mmCIF file with all atom_site columns, C-alpha atoms and ligand atoms in Angstrom:
data_model
loop_
_atom_site.group_PDB
_atom_site.id
_atom_site.type_symbol
_atom_site.label_atom_id
_atom_site.label_alt_id
_atom_site.label_comp_id
_atom_site.label_asym_id
_atom_site.label_entity_id
_atom_site.label_seq_id
_atom_site.pdbx_PDB_ins_code
_atom_site.Cartn_x
_atom_site.Cartn_y
_atom_site.Cartn_z
_atom_site.occupancy
_atom_site.B_iso_or_equiv
_atom_site.pdbx_formal_charge
_atom_site.auth_seq_id
_atom_site.auth_comp_id
_atom_site.auth_asym_id
_atom_site.auth_atom_id
_atom_site.pdbx_PDB_model_num
ATOM   1   C CA  . MET A 1 1   ? 0.019   -0.067 0.020   1.00 95.00 ? 1   MET A CA  1
ATOM   2   C CA  . ARG A 1 2   ? 1.583   3.331  -1.144  1.00 98.00 ? 2   ARG A CA  1
ATOM   3   C CA  . THR A 1 3   ? 0.720   6.223  1.222   1.00 98.00 ? 3   THR A CA  1
ATOM   4   C CA  . ALA A 1 4   ? 1.705   9.837  0.634   1.00 98.00 ? 4   ALA A CA  1
ATOM   5   C CA  . ILE A 1 5   ? 1.493   12.683 3.079   1.00 98.00 ? 5   ILE A CA  1
ATOM   6   C CA  . TYR A 1 6   ? 0.582   16.098 1.625   1.00 98.00 ? 6   TYR A CA  1
ATOM   7   C CA  . PRO A 1 7   ? 1.345   18.506 4.550   1.00 98.00 ? 7   PRO A CA  1
ATOM   8   C CA  . GLY A 1 8   ? 0.666   22.262 4.799   1.00 98.00 ? 8   GLY A CA  1
ATOM   9   C CA  . SER A 1 9   ? -0.893  25.097 6.588   1.00 98.00 ? 9   SER A CA  1
ATOM   10  C CA  . PHE A 1 10  ? -3.925  25.369 4.126   1.00 98.00 ? 10  PHE A CA  1
ATOM   11  C CA  . ASP A 1 11  ? -4.954  28.669 5.670   1.00 98.00 ? 11  ASP A CA  1
ATOM   12  C CA  . PRO A 1 12  ? -7.154  28.513 3.609   1.00 98.00 ? 12  PRO A CA  1
ATOM   13  C CA  . VAL A 1 13  ? -7.074  25.864 0.997   1.00 98.00 ? 13  VAL A CA  1
ATOM   14  C CA  . THR A 1 14  ? -6.618  27.360 -2.460  1.00 98.00 ? 14  THR A CA  1
ATOM   15  C CA  . LEU A 1 15  ? -7.408  26.027 -5.899  1.00 98.00 ? 15  LEU A CA  1
ATOM   16  C CA  . GLY A 1 16  ? -3.582  25.353 -6.315  1.00 98.00 ? 16  GLY A CA  1
ATOM   17  C CA  . HIS A 1 17  ? -3.831  23.041 -3.223  1.00 98.00 ? 17  HIS A CA  1
ATOM   18  C CA  . TRP A 1 18  ? -6.927  21.261 -4.609  1.00 98.00 ? 18  TRP A CA  1
ATOM   19  C CA  . ASP A 1 19  ? -5.297  20.803 -7.974  1.00 98.00 ? 19  ASP A CA  1
ATOM   20  C CA  . LEU A 1 20  ? -2.352  19.226 -6.207  1.00 98.00 ? 20  LEU A CA  1
ATOM   21  C CA  . ILE A 1 21  ? -4.528  16.960 -4.099  1.00 98.00 ? 21  ILE A CA  1
ATOM   22  C CA  . GLN A 1 22  ? -6.141  15.580 -7.167  1.00 98.00 ? 22  GLN A CA  1
ATOM   23  C CA  . ARG A 1 23  ? -2.855  15.070 -8.910  1.00 98.00 ? 23  ARG A CA  1
ATOM   24  C CA  . ALA A 1 24  ? -1.282  13.231 -5.865  1.00 98.00 ? 24  ALA A CA  1
ATOM   25  C CA  . ALA A 1 25  ? -4.457  11.232 -5.280  1.00 98.00 ? 25  ALA A CA  1
ATOM   26  C CA  . LYS A 1 26  ? -3.869  9.593  -8.673  1.00 98.00 ? 26  LYS A CA  1
ATOM   27  C CA  . LEU A 1 27  ? -0.452  8.375  -7.891  1.00 98.00 ? 27  LEU A CA  1
ATOM   28  C CA  . VAL A 1 28  ? -0.967  6.703  -4.491  1.00 98.00 ? 28  VAL A CA  1
ATOM   29  C CA  . ASP A 1 29  ? -3.273  4.216  -2.774  1.00 98.00 ? 29  ASP A CA  1
ATOM   30  C CA  . ARG A 1 30  ? -3.746  6.505  0.182   1.00 98.00 ? 30  ARG A CA  1
ATOM   31  C CA  . LEU A 1 31  ? -3.284  10.152 0.383   1.00 98.00 ? 31  LEU A CA  1
ATOM   32  C CA  . VAL A 1 32  ? -3.234  11.850 3.821   1.00 98.00 ? 32  VAL A CA  1
ATOM   33  C CA  . VAL A 1 33  ? -3.582  15.691 3.596   1.00 99.00 ? 33  VAL A CA  1
ATOM   34  C CA  . ALA A 1 34  ? -2.298  17.054 6.926   1.00 98.00 ? 34  ALA A CA  1
ATOM   35  C CA  . VAL A 1 35  ? -2.842  20.395 8.389   1.00 98.00 ? 35  VAL A CA  1
ATOM   36  C CA  . LEU A 1 36  ? -0.062  21.558 10.681  1.00 98.00 ? 36  LEU A CA  1
ATOM   37  C CA  . HIS A 1 37  ? -0.773  22.848 14.179  1.00 96.00 ? 37  HIS A CA  1
ATOM   38  C CA  . ASN A 1 38  ? 1.539   25.630 14.403  1.00 91.00 ? 38  ASN A CA  1
ATOM   39  C CA  . PRO A 1 39  ? 1.308   27.598 17.712  1.00 88.00 ? 39  PRO A CA  1
ATOM   40  C CA  . SER A 1 40  ? 4.004   30.015 16.577  1.00 89.00 ? 40  SER A CA  1
ATOM   41  C CA  . LYS A 1 41  ? 2.114   31.270 13.555  1.00 88.00 ? 41  LYS A CA  1
ATOM   42  C CA  . THR A 1 42  ? -1.083  33.174 13.709  1.00 93.00 ? 42  THR A CA  1
ATOM   43  C CA  . SER A 1 43  ? -3.707  31.909 11.328  1.00 96.00 ? 43  SER A CA  1
ATOM   44  C CA  . ALA A 1 44  ? -6.970  33.194 9.751   1.00 97.00 ? 44  ALA A CA  1
ATOM   45  C CA  . PHE A 1 45  ? -8.588  29.873 10.164  1.00 98.00 ? 45  PHE A CA  1
ATOM   46  C CA  . SER A 1 46  ? -8.614  27.393 13.004  1.00 97.00 ? 46  SER A CA  1
ATOM   47  C CA  . VAL A 1 47  ? -7.128  24.070 12.395  1.00 98.00 ? 47  VAL A CA  1
ATOM   48  C CA  . GLU A 1 48  ? -10.678 22.553 12.879  1.00 97.00 ? 48  GLU A CA  1
ATOM   49  C CA  . GLU A 1 49  ? -12.061 24.950 10.172  1.00 98.00 ? 49  GLU A CA  1
ATOM   50  C CA  . ARG A 1 50  ? -9.172  24.085 7.746   1.00 98.00 ? 50  ARG A CA  1
ATOM   51  C CA  . VAL A 1 51  ? -9.670  20.354 8.282   1.00 98.00 ? 51  VAL A CA  1
ATOM   52  C CA  . ALA A 1 52  ? -13.501 20.801 7.741   1.00 98.00 ? 52  ALA A CA  1
ATOM   53  C CA  . MET A 1 53  ? -12.925 22.752 4.454   1.00 98.00 ? 53  MET A CA  1
ATOM   54  C CA  . LEU A 1 54  ? -10.479 20.044 3.161   1.00 98.00 ? 54  LEU A CA  1
ATOM   55  C CA  . LYS A 1 55  ? -12.959 17.241 4.200   1.00 98.00 ? 55  LYS A CA  1
ATOM   56  C CA  . GLU A 1 56  ? -15.920 18.986 2.386   1.00 98.00 ? 56  GLU A CA  1
ATOM   57  C CA  . LEU A 1 57  ? -13.675 19.354 -0.706  1.00 98.00 ? 57  LEU A CA  1
ATOM   58  C CA  . THR A 1 58  ? -12.260 15.865 -0.787  1.00 98.00 ? 58  THR A CA  1
ATOM   59  C CA  . GLY A 1 59  ? -15.328 14.100 0.317   1.00 96.00 ? 59  GLY A CA  1
ATOM   60  C CA  . PRO A 1 60  ? -15.824 12.153 -3.087  1.00 94.00 ? 60  PRO A CA  1
ATOM   61  C CA  . LEU A 1 61  ? -12.251 10.845 -2.928  1.00 97.00 ? 61  LEU A CA  1
ATOM   62  C CA  . ALA A 1 62  ? -12.436 7.756  -0.975  1.00 96.00 ? 62  ALA A CA  1
ATOM   63  C CA  . HIS A 1 63  ? -8.639  7.177  -0.570  1.00 98.00 ? 63  HIS A CA  1
ATOM   64  C CA  . VAL A 1 64  ? -7.986  10.780 0.547   1.00 98.00 ? 64  VAL A CA  1
ATOM   65  C CA  . GLU A 1 65  ? -7.830  11.336 4.413   1.00 98.00 ? 65  GLU A CA  1
ATOM   66  C CA  . ILE A 1 66  ? -7.734  14.725 6.062   1.00 98.00 ? 66  ILE A CA  1
ATOM   67  C CA  . THR A 1 67  ? -6.135  15.171 9.539   1.00 98.00 ? 67  THR A CA  1
ATOM   68  C CA  . SER A 1 68  ? -3.950  17.559 11.425  1.00 98.00 ? 68  SER A CA  1
ATOM   69  C CA  . PHE A 1 69  ? -0.658  16.969 13.121  1.00 98.00 ? 69  PHE A CA  1
ATOM   70  C CA  . HIS A 1 70  ? 1.738   18.480 15.771  1.00 96.00 ? 70  HIS A CA  1
ATOM   71  C CA  . GLY A 1 71  ? 5.533   18.253 15.740  1.00 96.00 ? 71  GLY A CA  1
ATOM   72  C CA  . LEU A 1 72  ? 7.778   16.981 13.171  1.00 98.00 ? 72  LEU A CA  1
ATOM   73  C CA  . LEU A 1 73  ? 6.432   15.993 9.676   1.00 98.00 ? 73  LEU A CA  1
ATOM   74  C CA  . VAL A 1 74  ? 8.641   12.950 9.484   1.00 98.00 ? 74  VAL A CA  1
ATOM   75  C CA  . ASP A 1 75  ? 7.380   11.527 12.768  1.00 98.00 ? 75  ASP A CA  1
ATOM   76  C CA  . PHE A 1 76  ? 3.824   12.025 11.593  1.00 98.00 ? 76  PHE A CA  1
ATOM   77  C CA  . ALA A 1 77  ? 4.652   10.470 8.259   1.00 98.00 ? 77  ALA A CA  1
ATOM   78  C CA  . LYS A 1 78  ? 6.101   7.422  10.011  1.00 98.00 ? 78  LYS A CA  1
ATOM   79  C CA  . SER A 1 79  ? 3.093   7.159  12.171  1.00 98.00 ? 79  SER A CA  1
ATOM   80  C CA  . GLN A 1 80  ? 1.033   6.868  9.187   1.00 98.00 ? 80  GLN A CA  1
ATOM   81  C CA  . ASN A 1 81  ? 3.210   4.314  7.455   1.00 98.00 ? 81  ASN A CA  1
ATOM   82  C CA  . ALA A 1 82  ? 3.769   6.780  4.647   1.00 98.00 ? 82  ALA A CA  1
ATOM   83  C CA  . GLN A 1 83  ? 6.730   6.423  2.187   1.00 98.00 ? 83  GLN A CA  1
ATOM   84  C CA  . VAL A 1 84  ? 6.201   9.720  0.366   1.00 98.00 ? 84  VAL A CA  1
ATOM   85  C CA  . ILE A 1 85  ? 5.905   13.355 1.212   1.00 98.00 ? 85  ILE A CA  1
ATOM   86  C CA  . VAL A 1 86  ? 4.122   15.517 -1.469  1.00 98.00 ? 86  VAL A CA  1
ATOM   87  C CA  . ARG A 1 87  ? 4.910   19.134 -1.907  1.00 98.00 ? 87  ARG A CA  1
ATOM   88  C CA  . GLY A 1 88  ? 3.708   21.689 -4.663  1.00 97.00 ? 88  GLY A CA  1
ATOM   89  C CA  . VAL A 1 89  ? 6.140   23.815 -6.416  1.00 97.00 ? 89  VAL A CA  1
ATOM   90  C CA  . ARG A 1 90  ? 4.584   26.666 -8.221  1.00 94.00 ? 90  ARG A CA  1
ATOM   91  C CA  . ALA A 1 91  ? 7.464   28.703 -9.237  1.00 89.00 ? 91  ALA A CA  1
ATOM   92  C CA  . PHE A 1 92  ? 11.312  29.018 -9.030  1.00 85.00 ? 92  PHE A CA  1
ATOM   93  C CA  . SER A 1 93  ? 10.794  31.174 -5.936  1.00 88.00 ? 93  SER A CA  1
ATOM   94  C CA  . ASP A 1 94  ? 9.350   28.216 -4.196  1.00 92.00 ? 94  ASP A CA  1
ATOM   95  C CA  . PHE A 1 95  ? 12.269  25.991 -4.988  1.00 92.00 ? 95  PHE A CA  1
ATOM   96  C CA  . GLU A 1 96  ? 14.927  27.109 -2.427  1.00 94.00 ? 96  GLU A CA  1
ATOM   97  C CA  . TYR A 1 97  ? 12.798  26.635 0.623   1.00 96.00 ? 97  TYR A CA  1
ATOM   98  C CA  . GLU A 1 98  ? 11.169  23.360 -0.540  1.00 97.00 ? 98  GLU A CA  1
ATOM   99  C CA  . PHE A 1 99  ? 14.858  22.105 -1.580  1.00 97.00 ? 99  PHE A CA  1
ATOM   100 C CA  . GLN A 1 100 ? 16.098  22.713 1.983   1.00 98.00 ? 100 GLN A CA  1
ATOM   101 C CA  . MET A 1 101 ? 13.036  21.345 3.666   1.00 98.00 ? 101 MET A CA  1
ATOM   102 C CA  . ALA A 1 102 ? 13.292  18.116 1.551   1.00 98.00 ? 102 ALA A CA  1
ATOM   103 C CA  . LEU A 1 103 ? 16.923  17.752 2.346   1.00 98.00 ? 103 LEU A CA  1
ATOM   104 C CA  . MET A 1 104 ? 16.452  18.270 6.056   1.00 98.00 ? 104 MET A CA  1
ATOM   105 C CA  . ASN A 1 105 ? 13.573  15.749 6.141   1.00 98.00 ? 105 ASN A CA  1
ATOM   106 C CA  . ARG A 1 106 ? 15.767  13.338 4.313   1.00 98.00 ? 106 ARG A CA  1
ATOM   107 C CA  . LYS A 1 107 ? 18.348  13.755 6.866   1.00 98.00 ? 107 LYS A CA  1
ATOM   108 C CA  . LEU A 1 108 ? 15.875  13.126 9.641   1.00 98.00 ? 108 LEU A CA  1
ATOM   109 C CA  . ALA A 1 109 ? 14.315  10.209 7.729   1.00 98.00 ? 109 ALA A CA  1
ATOM   110 C CA  . PRO A 1 110 ? 16.254  8.816  4.760   1.00 98.00 ? 110 PRO A CA  1
ATOM   111 C CA  . GLU A 1 111 ? 13.560  6.298  4.111   1.00 98.00 ? 111 GLU A CA  1
ATOM   112 C CA  . LEU A 1 112 ? 11.059  8.853  3.170   1.00 98.00 ? 112 LEU A CA  1
ATOM   113 C CA  . GLU A 1 113 ? 10.928  10.328 -0.288  1.00 98.00 ? 113 GLU A CA  1
ATOM   114 C CA  . THR A 1 114 ? 9.779   13.872 -1.028  1.00 98.00 ? 114 THR A CA  1
ATOM   115 C CA  . VAL A 1 115 ? 8.031   14.235 -4.368  1.00 98.00 ? 115 VAL A CA  1
ATOM   116 C CA  . PHE A 1 116 ? 7.366   17.632 -6.006  1.00 97.00 ? 116 PHE A CA  1
ATOM   117 C CA  . LEU A 1 117 ? 4.191   18.125 -8.244  1.00 97.00 ? 117 LEU A CA  1
ATOM   118 C CA  . MET A 1 118 ? 3.447   21.284 -10.238 1.00 96.00 ? 118 MET A CA  1
ATOM   119 C CA  . PRO A 1 119 ? -0.037  22.662 -10.102 1.00 96.00 ? 119 PRO A CA  1
ATOM   120 C CA  . LYS A 1 120 ? -1.565  23.965 -13.303 1.00 97.00 ? 120 LYS A CA  1
ATOM   121 C CA  . GLU A 1 121 ? 0.223   27.030 -14.462 1.00 96.00 ? 121 GLU A CA  1
ATOM   122 C CA  . LYS A 1 122 ? -2.834  29.321 -13.962 1.00 96.00 ? 122 LYS A CA  1
ATOM   123 C CA  . TYR A 1 123 ? -2.410  28.637 -10.194 1.00 96.00 ? 123 TYR A CA  1
ATOM   124 C CA  . SER A 1 124 ? 1.225   29.661 -10.233 1.00 95.00 ? 124 SER A CA  1
ATOM   125 C CA  . ALA A 1 125 ? 0.511   33.012 -8.424  1.00 95.00 ? 125 ALA A CA  1
ATOM   126 C CA  . VAL A 1 126 ? -2.224  31.639 -6.057  1.00 97.00 ? 126 VAL A CA  1
ATOM   127 C CA  . SER A 1 127 ? -1.257  31.485 -2.427  1.00 97.00 ? 127 SER A CA  1
ATOM   128 C CA  . SER A 1 128 ? -3.076  31.394 0.829   1.00 98.00 ? 128 SER A CA  1
ATOM   129 C CA  . ARG A 1 129 ? -1.406  34.588 1.715   1.00 97.00 ? 129 ARG A CA  1
ATOM   130 C CA  . PHE A 1 130 ? -2.822  36.478 -1.290  1.00 97.00 ? 130 PHE A CA  1
ATOM   131 C CA  . VAL A 1 131 ? -6.180  34.826 -0.506  1.00 98.00 ? 131 VAL A CA  1
ATOM   132 C CA  . ARG A 1 132 ? -6.168  36.099 2.996   1.00 98.00 ? 132 ARG A CA  1
ATOM   133 C CA  . GLU A 1 133 ? -5.067  39.596 1.925   1.00 98.00 ? 133 GLU A CA  1
ATOM   134 C CA  . ILE A 1 134 ? -7.656  39.955 -0.959  1.00 98.00 ? 134 ILE A CA  1
ATOM   135 C CA  . GLY A 1 135 ? -10.432 38.328 1.167   1.00 97.00 ? 135 GLY A CA  1
ATOM   136 C CA  . GLY A 1 136 ? -9.673  40.544 4.174   1.00 97.00 ? 136 GLY A CA  1
ATOM   137 C CA  . MET A 1 137 ? -10.011 43.571 1.995   1.00 96.00 ? 137 MET A CA  1
ATOM   138 C CA  . GLY A 1 138 ? -13.525 42.404 0.588   1.00 94.00 ? 138 GLY A CA  1
ATOM   139 C CA  . GLY A 1 139 ? -12.179 41.173 -2.735  1.00 95.00 ? 139 GLY A CA  1
ATOM   140 C CA  . ASN A 1 140 ? -13.631 38.480 -4.893  1.00 94.00 ? 140 ASN A CA  1
ATOM   141 C CA  . LEU A 1 141 ? -11.924 35.038 -4.496  1.00 97.00 ? 141 LEU A CA  1
ATOM   142 C CA  . SER A 1 142 ? -13.420 33.406 -7.574  1.00 96.00 ? 142 SER A CA  1
ATOM   143 C CA  . ASP A 1 143 ? -10.523 31.474 -9.330  1.00 95.00 ? 143 ASP A CA  1
ATOM   144 C CA  . LEU A 1 144 ? -8.432  31.478 -6.192  1.00 98.00 ? 144 LEU A CA  1
ATOM   145 C CA  . VAL A 1 145 ? -10.375 29.113 -3.823  1.00 98.00 ? 145 VAL A CA  1
ATOM   146 C CA  . PRO A 1 146 ? -12.655 26.150 -4.581  1.00 98.00 ? 146 PRO A CA  1
ATOM   147 C CA  . GLU A 1 147 ? -16.114 27.461 -5.433  1.00 98.00 ? 147 GLU A CA  1
ATOM   148 C CA  . VAL A 1 148 ? -17.886 25.287 -2.912  1.00 97.00 ? 148 VAL A CA  1
ATOM   149 C CA  . LEU A 1 149 ? -15.834 26.849 -0.090  1.00 98.00 ? 149 LEU A CA  1
ATOM   150 C CA  . ARG A 1 150 ? -15.761 30.437 -1.446  1.00 98.00 ? 150 ARG A CA  1
ATOM   151 C CA  . PRO A 1 151 ? -18.812 31.932 0.367   1.00 97.00 ? 151 PRO A CA  1
ATOM   152 C CA  . GLY A 1 152 ? -17.618 30.665 3.761   1.00 97.00 ? 152 GLY A CA  1
ATOM   153 C CA  . ILE A 1 153 ? -13.975 31.708 3.191   1.00 98.00 ? 153 ILE A CA  1
ATOM   154 C CA  . GLU A 1 154 ? -14.999 35.245 1.839   1.00 97.00 ? 154 GLU A CA  1
ATOM   155 C CA  . ARG A 1 155 ? -17.348 35.797 4.893   1.00 96.00 ? 155 ARG A CA  1
ATOM   156 C CA  . LYS A 1 156 ? -14.804 34.921 7.507   1.00 96.00 ? 156 LYS A CA  1
ATOM   157 C CA  . LEU A 1 157 ? -11.889 36.754 5.910   1.00 97.00 ? 157 LEU A CA  1
ATOM   158 C CA  . ALA A 1 158 ? -14.126 39.881 5.459   1.00 94.00 ? 158 ALA A CA  1
ATOM   159 C CA  . LYS A 1 159 ? -15.063 39.868 9.061   1.00 89.00 ? 159 LYS A CA  1
ATOM   160 C CA  . GLY A 1 160 ? -11.344 39.979 9.988   1.00 78.00 ? 160 GLY A CA  1
HETATM 161 O O1  . LIG B 2 .   ? 2.068   25.241 3.736   1.00 92.71 ? 1   LIG B O1  1
HETATM 162 P P1  . LIG B 2 .   ? 3.182   25.466 4.409   1.00 92.71 ? 1   LIG B P1  1
HETATM 163 O O2  . LIG B 2 .   ? 3.200   26.408 5.602   1.00 92.71 ? 1   LIG B O2  1
HETATM 164 O O3  . LIG B 2 .   ? 4.297   25.782 3.385   1.00 92.71 ? 1   LIG B O3  1
HETATM 165 O O4  . LIG B 2 .   ? 3.736   23.979 5.055   1.00 92.71 ? 1   LIG B O4  1
HETATM 166 C C1  . LIG B 2 .   ? 4.975   23.952 5.708   1.00 92.71 ? 1   LIG B C1  1
HETATM 167 C C2  . LIG B 2 .   ? 4.992   22.588 6.426   1.00 92.71 ? 1   LIG B C2  1
HETATM 168 C C3  . LIG B 2 .   ? 3.706   22.293 7.403   1.00 92.71 ? 1   LIG B C3  1
HETATM 169 C C4  . LIG B 2 .   ? 5.038   21.435 5.406   1.00 92.71 ? 1   LIG B C4  1
HETATM 170 C C5  . LIG B 2 .   ? 6.369   22.582 7.440   1.00 92.71 ? 1   LIG B C5  1
HETATM 171 O O5  . LIG B 2 .   ? 6.396   23.710 8.082   1.00 92.71 ? 1   LIG B O5  1
HETATM 172 C C6  . LIG B 2 .   ? 6.483   21.384 8.305   1.00 92.71 ? 1   LIG B C6  1
HETATM 173 O O6  . LIG B 2 .   ? 6.608   20.248 7.824   1.00 92.71 ? 1   LIG B O6  1
HETATM 174 N N1  . LIG B 2 .   ? 6.451   21.604 9.639   1.00 92.71 ? 1   LIG B N1  1
HETATM 175 C C7  . LIG B 2 .   ? 6.312   20.606 10.545  1.00 92.71 ? 1   LIG B C7  1
HETATM 176 C C8  . LIG B 2 .   ? 7.670   20.785 11.466  1.00 92.71 ? 1   LIG B C8  1
HETATM 177 C C9  . LIG B 2 .   ? 8.728   19.986 10.873  1.00 92.71 ? 1   LIG B C9  1
HETATM 178 O O7  . LIG B 2 .   ? 8.868   18.866 10.455  1.00 92.71 ? 1   LIG B O7  1
HETATM 179 N N2  . LIG B 2 .   ? 9.863   20.929 10.576  1.00 92.71 ? 1   LIG B N2  1
HETATM 180 C C10 . LIG B 2 .   ? 11.115  20.331 9.955   1.00 92.71 ? 1   LIG B C10 1
HETATM 181 C C11 . LIG B 2 .   ? 11.023  20.682 8.540   1.00 92.71 ? 1   LIG B C11 1
HETATM 182 S S1  . LIG B 2 .   ? 12.643  20.653 7.750   1.00 92.71 ? 1   LIG B S1  1
#
């Protein structure tokens, strides 16, 4: 059974994340999308809200699980019997951080492989940070977040 972990902040989930989930889901028997509990980072959406949004989105995909995790990603991956960590790379600017993180994770757990996937090019500039900024100023989030989640995300971000 091939299991991959797709970890991230997902604050909130974007169309780029959704594109990546669907690509990764085709490659493995079990995909675990994992939201990091990060007490040192303030977030717009609670971990519970982010997990609920991801669950709503991925409901029809039976082999995709949504959960959250604390601590080191490699420890969580091992606890899930995963062999693969999936990360998205949108542009060259993502590369350095992702490369360093992959190498550090390999140092911590050489048996885990990090695999990079590219979302559709039209999502190259889509990020949770821009979604939060645009949504916080009352902007329209069509084409940035999944349509089914858009009203809830816009409402919450507009409230501040
Ligand atoms: O969506 P993000 O914020 O880019 O995701 C970053 C994430 C969650 C993948 C990364 O911060 C992470 O794995 N954190 C867990 C702690 C950890 O394992 N740190 C060592 C990484 S080298």
